[in-house]
Coordinates of C-alpha atoms in Angstrom, one line a residue:
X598 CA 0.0 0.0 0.0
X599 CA 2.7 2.5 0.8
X600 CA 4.6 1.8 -2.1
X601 CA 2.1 2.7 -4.4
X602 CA 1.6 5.4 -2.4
X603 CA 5.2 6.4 -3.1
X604 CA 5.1 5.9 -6.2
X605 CA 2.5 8.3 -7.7
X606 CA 4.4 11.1 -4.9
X607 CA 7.7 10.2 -6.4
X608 CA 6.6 11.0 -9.8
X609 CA 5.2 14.1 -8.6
X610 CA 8.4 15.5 -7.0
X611 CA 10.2 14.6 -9.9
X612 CA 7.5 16.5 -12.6
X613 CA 7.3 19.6 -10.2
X614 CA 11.0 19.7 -10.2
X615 CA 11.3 19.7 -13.7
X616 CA 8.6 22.0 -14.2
X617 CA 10.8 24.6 -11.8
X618 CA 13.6 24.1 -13.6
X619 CA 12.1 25.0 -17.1
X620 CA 10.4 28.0 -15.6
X621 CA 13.5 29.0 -14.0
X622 CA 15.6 28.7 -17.6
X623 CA 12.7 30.3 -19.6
X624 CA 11.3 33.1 -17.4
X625 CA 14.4 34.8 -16.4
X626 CA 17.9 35.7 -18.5
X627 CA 20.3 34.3 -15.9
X628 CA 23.4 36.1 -14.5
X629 CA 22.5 39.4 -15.9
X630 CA 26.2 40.7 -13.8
X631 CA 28.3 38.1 -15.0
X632 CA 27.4 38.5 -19.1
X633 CA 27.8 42.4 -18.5
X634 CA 31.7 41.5 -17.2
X635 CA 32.1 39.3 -20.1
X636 CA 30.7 41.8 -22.5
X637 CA 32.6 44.5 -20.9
X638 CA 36.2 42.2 -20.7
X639 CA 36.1 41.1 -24.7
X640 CA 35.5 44.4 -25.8
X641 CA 38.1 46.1 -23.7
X642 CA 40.8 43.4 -24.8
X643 CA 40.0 43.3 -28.7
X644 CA 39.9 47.4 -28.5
X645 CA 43.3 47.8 -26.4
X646 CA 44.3 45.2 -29.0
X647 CA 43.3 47.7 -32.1
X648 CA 44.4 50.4 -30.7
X649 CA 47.9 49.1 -29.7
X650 CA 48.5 47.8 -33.1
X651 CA 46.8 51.0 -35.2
X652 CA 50.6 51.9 -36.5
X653 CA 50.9 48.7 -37.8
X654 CA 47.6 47.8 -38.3
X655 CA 48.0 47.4 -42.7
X656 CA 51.4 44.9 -42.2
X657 CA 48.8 42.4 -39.7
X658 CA 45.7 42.8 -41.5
X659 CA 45.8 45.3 -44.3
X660 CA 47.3 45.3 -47.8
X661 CA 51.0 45.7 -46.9
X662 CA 51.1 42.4 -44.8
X663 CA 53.0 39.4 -45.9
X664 CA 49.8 37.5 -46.1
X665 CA 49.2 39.0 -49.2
X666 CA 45.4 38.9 -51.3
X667 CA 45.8 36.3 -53.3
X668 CA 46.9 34.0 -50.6
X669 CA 43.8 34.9 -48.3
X670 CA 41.2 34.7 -51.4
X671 CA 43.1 30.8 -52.1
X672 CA 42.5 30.1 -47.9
X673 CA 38.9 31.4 -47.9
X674 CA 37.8 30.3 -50.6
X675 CA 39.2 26.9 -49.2
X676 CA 38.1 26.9 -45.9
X677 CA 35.0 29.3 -46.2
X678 CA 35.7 32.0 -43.2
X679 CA 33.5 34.8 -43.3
X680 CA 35.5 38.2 -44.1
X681 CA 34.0 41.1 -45.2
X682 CA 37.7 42.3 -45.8
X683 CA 38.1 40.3 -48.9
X684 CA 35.1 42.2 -50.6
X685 CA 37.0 44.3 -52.1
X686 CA 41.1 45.2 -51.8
X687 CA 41.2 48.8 -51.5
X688 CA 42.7 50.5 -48.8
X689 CA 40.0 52.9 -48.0
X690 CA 37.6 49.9 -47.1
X691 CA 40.2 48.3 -44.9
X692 CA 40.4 51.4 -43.2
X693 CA 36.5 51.7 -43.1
X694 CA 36.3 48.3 -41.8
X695 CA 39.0 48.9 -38.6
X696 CA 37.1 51.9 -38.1
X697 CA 33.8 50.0 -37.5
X698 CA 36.2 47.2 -35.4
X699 CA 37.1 50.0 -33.0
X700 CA 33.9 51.8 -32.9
X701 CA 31.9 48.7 -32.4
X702 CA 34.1 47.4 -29.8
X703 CA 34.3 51.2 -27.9
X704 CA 30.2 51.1 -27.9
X705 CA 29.9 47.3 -26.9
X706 CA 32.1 48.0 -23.9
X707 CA 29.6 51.3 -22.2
X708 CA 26.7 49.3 -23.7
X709 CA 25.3 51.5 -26.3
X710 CA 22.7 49.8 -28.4
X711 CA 24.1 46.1 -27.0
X712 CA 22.4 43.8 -29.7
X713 CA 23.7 45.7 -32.8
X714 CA 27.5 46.8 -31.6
X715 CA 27.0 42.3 -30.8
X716 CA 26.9 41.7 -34.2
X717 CA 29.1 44.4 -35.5
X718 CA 31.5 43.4 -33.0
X719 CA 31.3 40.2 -34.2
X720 CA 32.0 41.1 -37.6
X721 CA 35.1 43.0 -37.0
X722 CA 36.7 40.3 -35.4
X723 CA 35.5 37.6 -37.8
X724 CA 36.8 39.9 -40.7
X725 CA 40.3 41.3 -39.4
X726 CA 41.3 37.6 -37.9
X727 CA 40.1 35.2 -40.8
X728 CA 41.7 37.9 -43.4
X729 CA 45.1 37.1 -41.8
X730 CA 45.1 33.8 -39.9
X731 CA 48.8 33.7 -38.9
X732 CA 48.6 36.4 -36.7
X733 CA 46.7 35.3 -34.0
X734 CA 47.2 33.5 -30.4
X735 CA 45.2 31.8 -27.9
X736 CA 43.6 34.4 -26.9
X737 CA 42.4 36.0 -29.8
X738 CA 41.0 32.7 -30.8
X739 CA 38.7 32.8 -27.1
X740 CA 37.9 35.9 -28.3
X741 CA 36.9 34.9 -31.9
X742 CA 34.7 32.0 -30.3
X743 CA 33.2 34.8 -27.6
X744 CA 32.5 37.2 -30.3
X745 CA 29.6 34.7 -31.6
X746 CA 28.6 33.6 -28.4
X747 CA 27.8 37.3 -27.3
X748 CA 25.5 38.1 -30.1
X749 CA 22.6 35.2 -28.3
X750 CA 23.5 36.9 -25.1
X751 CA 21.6 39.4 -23.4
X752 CA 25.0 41.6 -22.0
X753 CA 23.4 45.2 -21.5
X754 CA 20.8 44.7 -18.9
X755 CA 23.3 46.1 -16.0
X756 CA 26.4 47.8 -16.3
X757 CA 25.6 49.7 -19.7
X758 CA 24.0 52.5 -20.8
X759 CA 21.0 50.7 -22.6
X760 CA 19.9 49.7 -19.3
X761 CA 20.2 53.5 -17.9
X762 CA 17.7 53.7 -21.1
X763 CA 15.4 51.3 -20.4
X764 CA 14.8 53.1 -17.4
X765 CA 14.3 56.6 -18.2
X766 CA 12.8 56.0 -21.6
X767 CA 9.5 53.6 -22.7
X768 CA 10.8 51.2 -25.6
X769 CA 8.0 52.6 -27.8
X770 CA 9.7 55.9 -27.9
X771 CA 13.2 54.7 -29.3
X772 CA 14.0 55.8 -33.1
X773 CA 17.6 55.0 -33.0
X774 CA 17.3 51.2 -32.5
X775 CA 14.8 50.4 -36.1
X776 CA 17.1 53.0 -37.7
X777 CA 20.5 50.4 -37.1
X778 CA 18.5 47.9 -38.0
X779 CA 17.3 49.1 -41.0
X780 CA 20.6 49.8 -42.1
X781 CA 21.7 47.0 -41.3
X782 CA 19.2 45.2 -43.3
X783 CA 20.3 47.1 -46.4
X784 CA 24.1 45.6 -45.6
X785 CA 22.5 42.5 -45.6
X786 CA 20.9 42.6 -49.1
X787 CA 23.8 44.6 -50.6
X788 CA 26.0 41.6 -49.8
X789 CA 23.6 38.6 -50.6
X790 CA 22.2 39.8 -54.2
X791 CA 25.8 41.0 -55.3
X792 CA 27.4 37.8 -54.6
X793 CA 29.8 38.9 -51.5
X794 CA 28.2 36.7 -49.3
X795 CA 29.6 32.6 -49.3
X796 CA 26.8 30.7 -49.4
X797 CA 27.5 27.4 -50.7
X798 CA 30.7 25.0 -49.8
X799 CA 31.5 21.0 -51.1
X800 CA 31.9 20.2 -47.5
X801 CA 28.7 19.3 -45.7
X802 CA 30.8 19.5 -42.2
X803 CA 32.4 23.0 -43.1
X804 CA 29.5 25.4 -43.4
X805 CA 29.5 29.1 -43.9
X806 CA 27.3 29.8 -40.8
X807 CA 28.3 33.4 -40.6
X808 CA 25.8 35.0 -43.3
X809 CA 22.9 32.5 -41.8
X810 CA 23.7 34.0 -38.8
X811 CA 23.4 37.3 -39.6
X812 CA 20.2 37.2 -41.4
X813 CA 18.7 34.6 -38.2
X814 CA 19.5 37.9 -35.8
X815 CA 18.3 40.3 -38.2
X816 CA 15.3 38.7 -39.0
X817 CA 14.4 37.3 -35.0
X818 CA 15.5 40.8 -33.4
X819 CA 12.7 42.9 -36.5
X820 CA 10.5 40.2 -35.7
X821 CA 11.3 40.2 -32.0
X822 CA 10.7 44.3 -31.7
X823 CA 7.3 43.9 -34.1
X824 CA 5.7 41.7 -31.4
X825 CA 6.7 44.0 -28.1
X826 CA 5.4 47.0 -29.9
X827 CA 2.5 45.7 -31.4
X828 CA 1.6 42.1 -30.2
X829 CA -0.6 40.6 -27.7
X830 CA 0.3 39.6 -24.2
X831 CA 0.6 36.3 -25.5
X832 CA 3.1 36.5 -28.1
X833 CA 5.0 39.1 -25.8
X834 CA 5.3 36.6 -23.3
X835 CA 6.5 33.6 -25.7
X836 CA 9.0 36.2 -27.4
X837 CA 10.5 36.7 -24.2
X838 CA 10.8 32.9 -23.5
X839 CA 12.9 32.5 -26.4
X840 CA 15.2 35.3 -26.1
X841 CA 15.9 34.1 -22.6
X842 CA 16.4 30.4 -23.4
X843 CA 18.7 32.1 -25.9
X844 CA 20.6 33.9 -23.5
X845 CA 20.9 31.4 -20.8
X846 CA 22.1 28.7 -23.9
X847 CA 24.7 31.0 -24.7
X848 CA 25.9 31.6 -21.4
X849 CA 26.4 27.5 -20.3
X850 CA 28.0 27.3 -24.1
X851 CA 30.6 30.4 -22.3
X852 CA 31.1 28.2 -19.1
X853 CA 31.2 25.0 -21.1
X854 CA 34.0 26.4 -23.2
X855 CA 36.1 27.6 -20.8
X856 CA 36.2 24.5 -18.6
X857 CA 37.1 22.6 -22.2
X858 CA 40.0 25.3 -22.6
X859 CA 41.4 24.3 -19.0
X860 CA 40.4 20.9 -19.4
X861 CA 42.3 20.4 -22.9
X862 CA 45.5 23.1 -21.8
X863 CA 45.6 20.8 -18.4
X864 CA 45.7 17.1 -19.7
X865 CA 47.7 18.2 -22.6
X866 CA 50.4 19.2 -19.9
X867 CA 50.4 16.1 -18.2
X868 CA 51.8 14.9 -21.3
X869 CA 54.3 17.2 -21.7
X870 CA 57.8 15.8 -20.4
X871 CA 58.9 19.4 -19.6
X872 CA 55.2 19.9 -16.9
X873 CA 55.9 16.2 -16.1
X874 CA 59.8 17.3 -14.8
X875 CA 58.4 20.7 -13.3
X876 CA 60.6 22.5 -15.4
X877 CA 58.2 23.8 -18.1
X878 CA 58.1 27.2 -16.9
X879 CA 61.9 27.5 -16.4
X880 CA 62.1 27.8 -20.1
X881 CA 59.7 30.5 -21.2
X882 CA 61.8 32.9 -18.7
X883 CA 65.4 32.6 -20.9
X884 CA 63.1 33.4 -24.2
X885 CA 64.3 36.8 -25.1
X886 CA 60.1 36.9 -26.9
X887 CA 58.9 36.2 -23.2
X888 CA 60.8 37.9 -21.4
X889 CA 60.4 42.1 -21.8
X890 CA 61.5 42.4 -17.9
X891 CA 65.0 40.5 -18.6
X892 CA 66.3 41.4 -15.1
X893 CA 62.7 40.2 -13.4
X894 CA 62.4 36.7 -15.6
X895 CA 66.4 36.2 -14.7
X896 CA 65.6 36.6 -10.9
X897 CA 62.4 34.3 -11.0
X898 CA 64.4 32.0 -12.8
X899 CA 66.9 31.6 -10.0
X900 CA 64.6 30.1 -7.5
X901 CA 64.1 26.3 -8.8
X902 CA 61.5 25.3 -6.0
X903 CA 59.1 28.0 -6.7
X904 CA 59.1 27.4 -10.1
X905 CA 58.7 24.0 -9.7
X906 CA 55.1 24.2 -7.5
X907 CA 53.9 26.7 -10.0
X908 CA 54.1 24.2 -12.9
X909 CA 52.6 21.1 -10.7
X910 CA 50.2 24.2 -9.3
X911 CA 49.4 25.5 -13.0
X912 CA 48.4 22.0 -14.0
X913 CA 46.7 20.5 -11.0
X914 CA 44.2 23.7 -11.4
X915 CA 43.7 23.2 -15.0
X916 CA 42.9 19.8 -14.6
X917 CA 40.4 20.0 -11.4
X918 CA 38.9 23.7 -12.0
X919 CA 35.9 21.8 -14.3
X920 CA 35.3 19.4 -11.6
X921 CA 34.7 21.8 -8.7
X922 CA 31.9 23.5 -9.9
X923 CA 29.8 21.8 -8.4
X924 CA 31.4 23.2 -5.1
X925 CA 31.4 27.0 -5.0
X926 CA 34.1 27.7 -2.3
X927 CA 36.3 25.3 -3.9
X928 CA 35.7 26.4 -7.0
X929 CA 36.1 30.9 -6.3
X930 CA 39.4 29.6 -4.5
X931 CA 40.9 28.1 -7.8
X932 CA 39.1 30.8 -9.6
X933 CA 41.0 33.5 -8.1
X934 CA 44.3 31.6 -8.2
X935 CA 43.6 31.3 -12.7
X936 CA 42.8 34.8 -12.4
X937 CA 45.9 35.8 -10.2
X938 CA 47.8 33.5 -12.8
X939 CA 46.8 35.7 -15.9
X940 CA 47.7 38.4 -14.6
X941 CA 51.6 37.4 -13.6
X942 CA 51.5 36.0 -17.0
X943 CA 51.0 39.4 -18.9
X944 CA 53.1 41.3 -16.7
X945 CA 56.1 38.4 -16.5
X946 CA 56.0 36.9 -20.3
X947 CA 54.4 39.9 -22.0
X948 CA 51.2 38.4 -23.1
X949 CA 48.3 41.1 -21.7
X950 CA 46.0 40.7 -24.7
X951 CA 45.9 36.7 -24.3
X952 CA 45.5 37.1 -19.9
X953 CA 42.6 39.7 -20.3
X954 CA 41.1 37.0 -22.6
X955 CA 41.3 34.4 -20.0
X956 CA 40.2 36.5 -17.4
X957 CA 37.0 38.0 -18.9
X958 CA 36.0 34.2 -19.7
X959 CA 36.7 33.4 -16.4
X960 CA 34.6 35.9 -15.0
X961 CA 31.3 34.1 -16.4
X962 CA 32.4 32.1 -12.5
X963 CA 32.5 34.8 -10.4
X964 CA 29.9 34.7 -7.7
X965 CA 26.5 37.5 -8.2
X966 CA 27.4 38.6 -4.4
X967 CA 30.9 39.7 -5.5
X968 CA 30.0 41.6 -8.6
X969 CA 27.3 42.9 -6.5
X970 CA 30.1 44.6 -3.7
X971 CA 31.8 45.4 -6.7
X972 CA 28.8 47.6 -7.7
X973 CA 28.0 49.2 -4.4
X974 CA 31.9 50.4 -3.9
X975 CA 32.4 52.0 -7.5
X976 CA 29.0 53.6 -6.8
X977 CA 30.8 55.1 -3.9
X978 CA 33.9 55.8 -5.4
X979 CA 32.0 57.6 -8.4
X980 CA 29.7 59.7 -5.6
X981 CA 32.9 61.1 -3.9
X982 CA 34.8 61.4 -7.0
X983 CA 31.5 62.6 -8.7
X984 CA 28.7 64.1 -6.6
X985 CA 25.4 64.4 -8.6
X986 CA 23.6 67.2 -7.6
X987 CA 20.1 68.5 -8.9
X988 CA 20.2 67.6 -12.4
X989 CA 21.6 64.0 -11.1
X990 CA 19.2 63.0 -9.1
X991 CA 17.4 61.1 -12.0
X992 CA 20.1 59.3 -13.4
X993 CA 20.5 58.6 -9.1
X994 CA 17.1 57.2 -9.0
X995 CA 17.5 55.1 -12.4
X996 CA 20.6 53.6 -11.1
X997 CA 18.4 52.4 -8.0
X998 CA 15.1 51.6 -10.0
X999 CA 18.0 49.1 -11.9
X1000 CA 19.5 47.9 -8.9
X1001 CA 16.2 46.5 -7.4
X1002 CA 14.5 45.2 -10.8
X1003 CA 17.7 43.0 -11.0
X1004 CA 17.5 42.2 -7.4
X1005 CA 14.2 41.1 -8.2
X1006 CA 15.4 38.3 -10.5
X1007 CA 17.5 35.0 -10.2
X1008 CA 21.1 35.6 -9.0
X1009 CA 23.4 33.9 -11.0
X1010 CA 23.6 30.9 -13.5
X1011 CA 25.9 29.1 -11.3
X1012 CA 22.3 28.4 -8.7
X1013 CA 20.7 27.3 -12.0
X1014 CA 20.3 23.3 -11.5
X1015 CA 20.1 20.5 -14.8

């Protein structure tokens, strides 16, 4: 009797459980904090990177490098990568194009008009990397892999000044967003009915994804804006579903591919005879490439023992860092010591563009409560630096109206359970 009792109960934990967890990954865009860092960190990296390199800017991507045009038209046409670079070879639309690189990465970073400078941010690192695939790292291939991955994500809804928007202004009153989008839409046709676009490859398993892409977001975020301004409750409320079960996809794809970066770096190490003798990192110090603080990498390099824990450290963390998720002291403790990691790497070996990579896709960990702190002091810090008097008191109140409608919502994707 009480087995069939337990039974039917059983099944009814185990429905309303599963019925909490879809409501919880469809009502809600998850880790609302955590996508802002991530949005914020990419941006930052690839503009410092654009910047930095602006002198030289036509020998890495332009029409004075050594990967010259007809090599890159023989790769692409090969290999398919989307570049909107190789639509024509002039040197005023390369300079056009790492103007709308910079621009779009500038505007992603403060959060102007998120969903658009997504895809153009996209598009500027899809075109300047694939033009000239010898010039990249590991980092700018996590940031190439990031750059798509943003575009499903919803990164402006704190920390950006679509969100101050959203506050101060009704939706229905915005003219600026349907006018990107409309030119953007013209882009669109001006490269598919003149041929730019590739749409067709021999290999099944080698797609060129990018212009389906592009039209997908193009098409979903017109059809997307129709239904808010003019649909039913109904429709609003299934349009929201999906842009959240996009956003919260995207954001478990971000955490899935960092822990298979650590994962792969960490068991490809154990491998390695140099990690397996705890002398890998002796080596990198004597490289005159890795070493632009000679005097600093020939002290560290004196002191055997500490270099030896760092390499066991470096790999043991790599290796275990997937596997404590599931415990969140454990895991903020290992955290910090990857972030700490990337840091000594681009001060020590000279690599700052690849450790700001690493570090803004390890932020997709960090805990809600931190970012949260993080918040509250650099809203201090700004009052004192910044007081707001009588015309601020608006932008004061918005900042709070944000703050609690946040609050309001789930905390962080890391509570989120399968």
């Amino acid at each position: 009797m009480s087995s069939s009792y337990e039974q039917p109960l059983a099944k009814r934990r185990f429905d309303q459980s599963v019925a909490n967890g879809v409501l919880r990954v469809t009502g809600a865009a998850l880790g609302p904090y955590q996508s802002a860092v991530i949005r914020i960190g990419f941006s930052l990296t690839w503009l410092l990177f654009l910047l930095r390199e602006f002198p030289h800017r036509h020998e890495l991507y332009g029409p004075d490098g050594p990967w010259g045009w007809d090599m890159a038209q023989q790769l692409i046409a090969d290999n398919h990568a989307f570049t909107v670079l190789m639509w024509d070879d002039g040197r005023g639309w390369f300079e056009f194009v790492y103007l709308v690189a910079v621009l779009s990465s500038a505007l992603l970073m403060v959060g102007w008009r998120t969903r658009t400078m997504s895809v153009l941010f996209m598009v500027g690192v899809l075109s300047l990397q694939n033009r000239s695939v010898f010039m990249g790292d590991g980092g700018d291939n996590v940031i190439h892999l990031m750059a798509i991955y943003l575009v499903f994500t919803q990164c402006g809804r704190v920390w950006s000044l679509d969100a101050r928007r959203a506050v101060r202004r009704p939706e229905g009153d915005d003219r600026v967003g349907p006018l990107l989008w409309t030119v953007l839409g013209g882009l669109l046709l001006f490269g598919t009915f003149t041929g730019k676009f590739d749409w067709e490859t021999e290999l099944p398993w080698n797609l060129p994804i990018v212009p389906y892409l592009l039209w997908g977001v193009w098409l979903g975020t017109a059809l997307s804006w129709c239904v808010r301004r003019y649909g039913s409750e109904q429709p609003r409320i299934l349009a929201d579903v999906v842009r959240n079960l996009l956003h919260n996809t995207a954001l478990v794809v971000i955490m899935a591919e960092a822990c298979l970066i650590y994962a792969t770096a960490g068991w490809y190490k154990i491998q390695g005879g140099r990690w397996q003798d705890g002398t890998a990192v002796h080596y990198p110090l004597h490289l005159d490439y890795f070493s632009p603080w000679p005097a600093l990498s020939e002290l560290l390099s004196s002191f055997a023992l500490p270099l030896l824990l760092i390499t066991y450290g470096t790999v043991a963390v790599q290796v275990a860092f997937p596997f404590t998720l599931f415990n969140r002291r454990v895991k903020n403790v290992l955290l910090a010591a990857m972030i700490t990691e990337h840091a000594v790497i681009a001060v020590i070996l000279g690599l700052p563009f690849f450790s700001l990579a690493m570090i803004a896709a390890d932020a997709v960990f960090l805990p809600t409560t931190f970012l949260r702190r993080l918040e509250r002091l650099a809203t201090r810090v700004r009052g004192r630096v910044l007081p707001r008097r009588g015309a601020g008191l608006p932008a004061q109140r918005a900042d709070e109206e944000d703050h609690r409608r946040v609050e309001r919502e789930p905390e962080s994707v890391e509570h989120a359970r399968a």
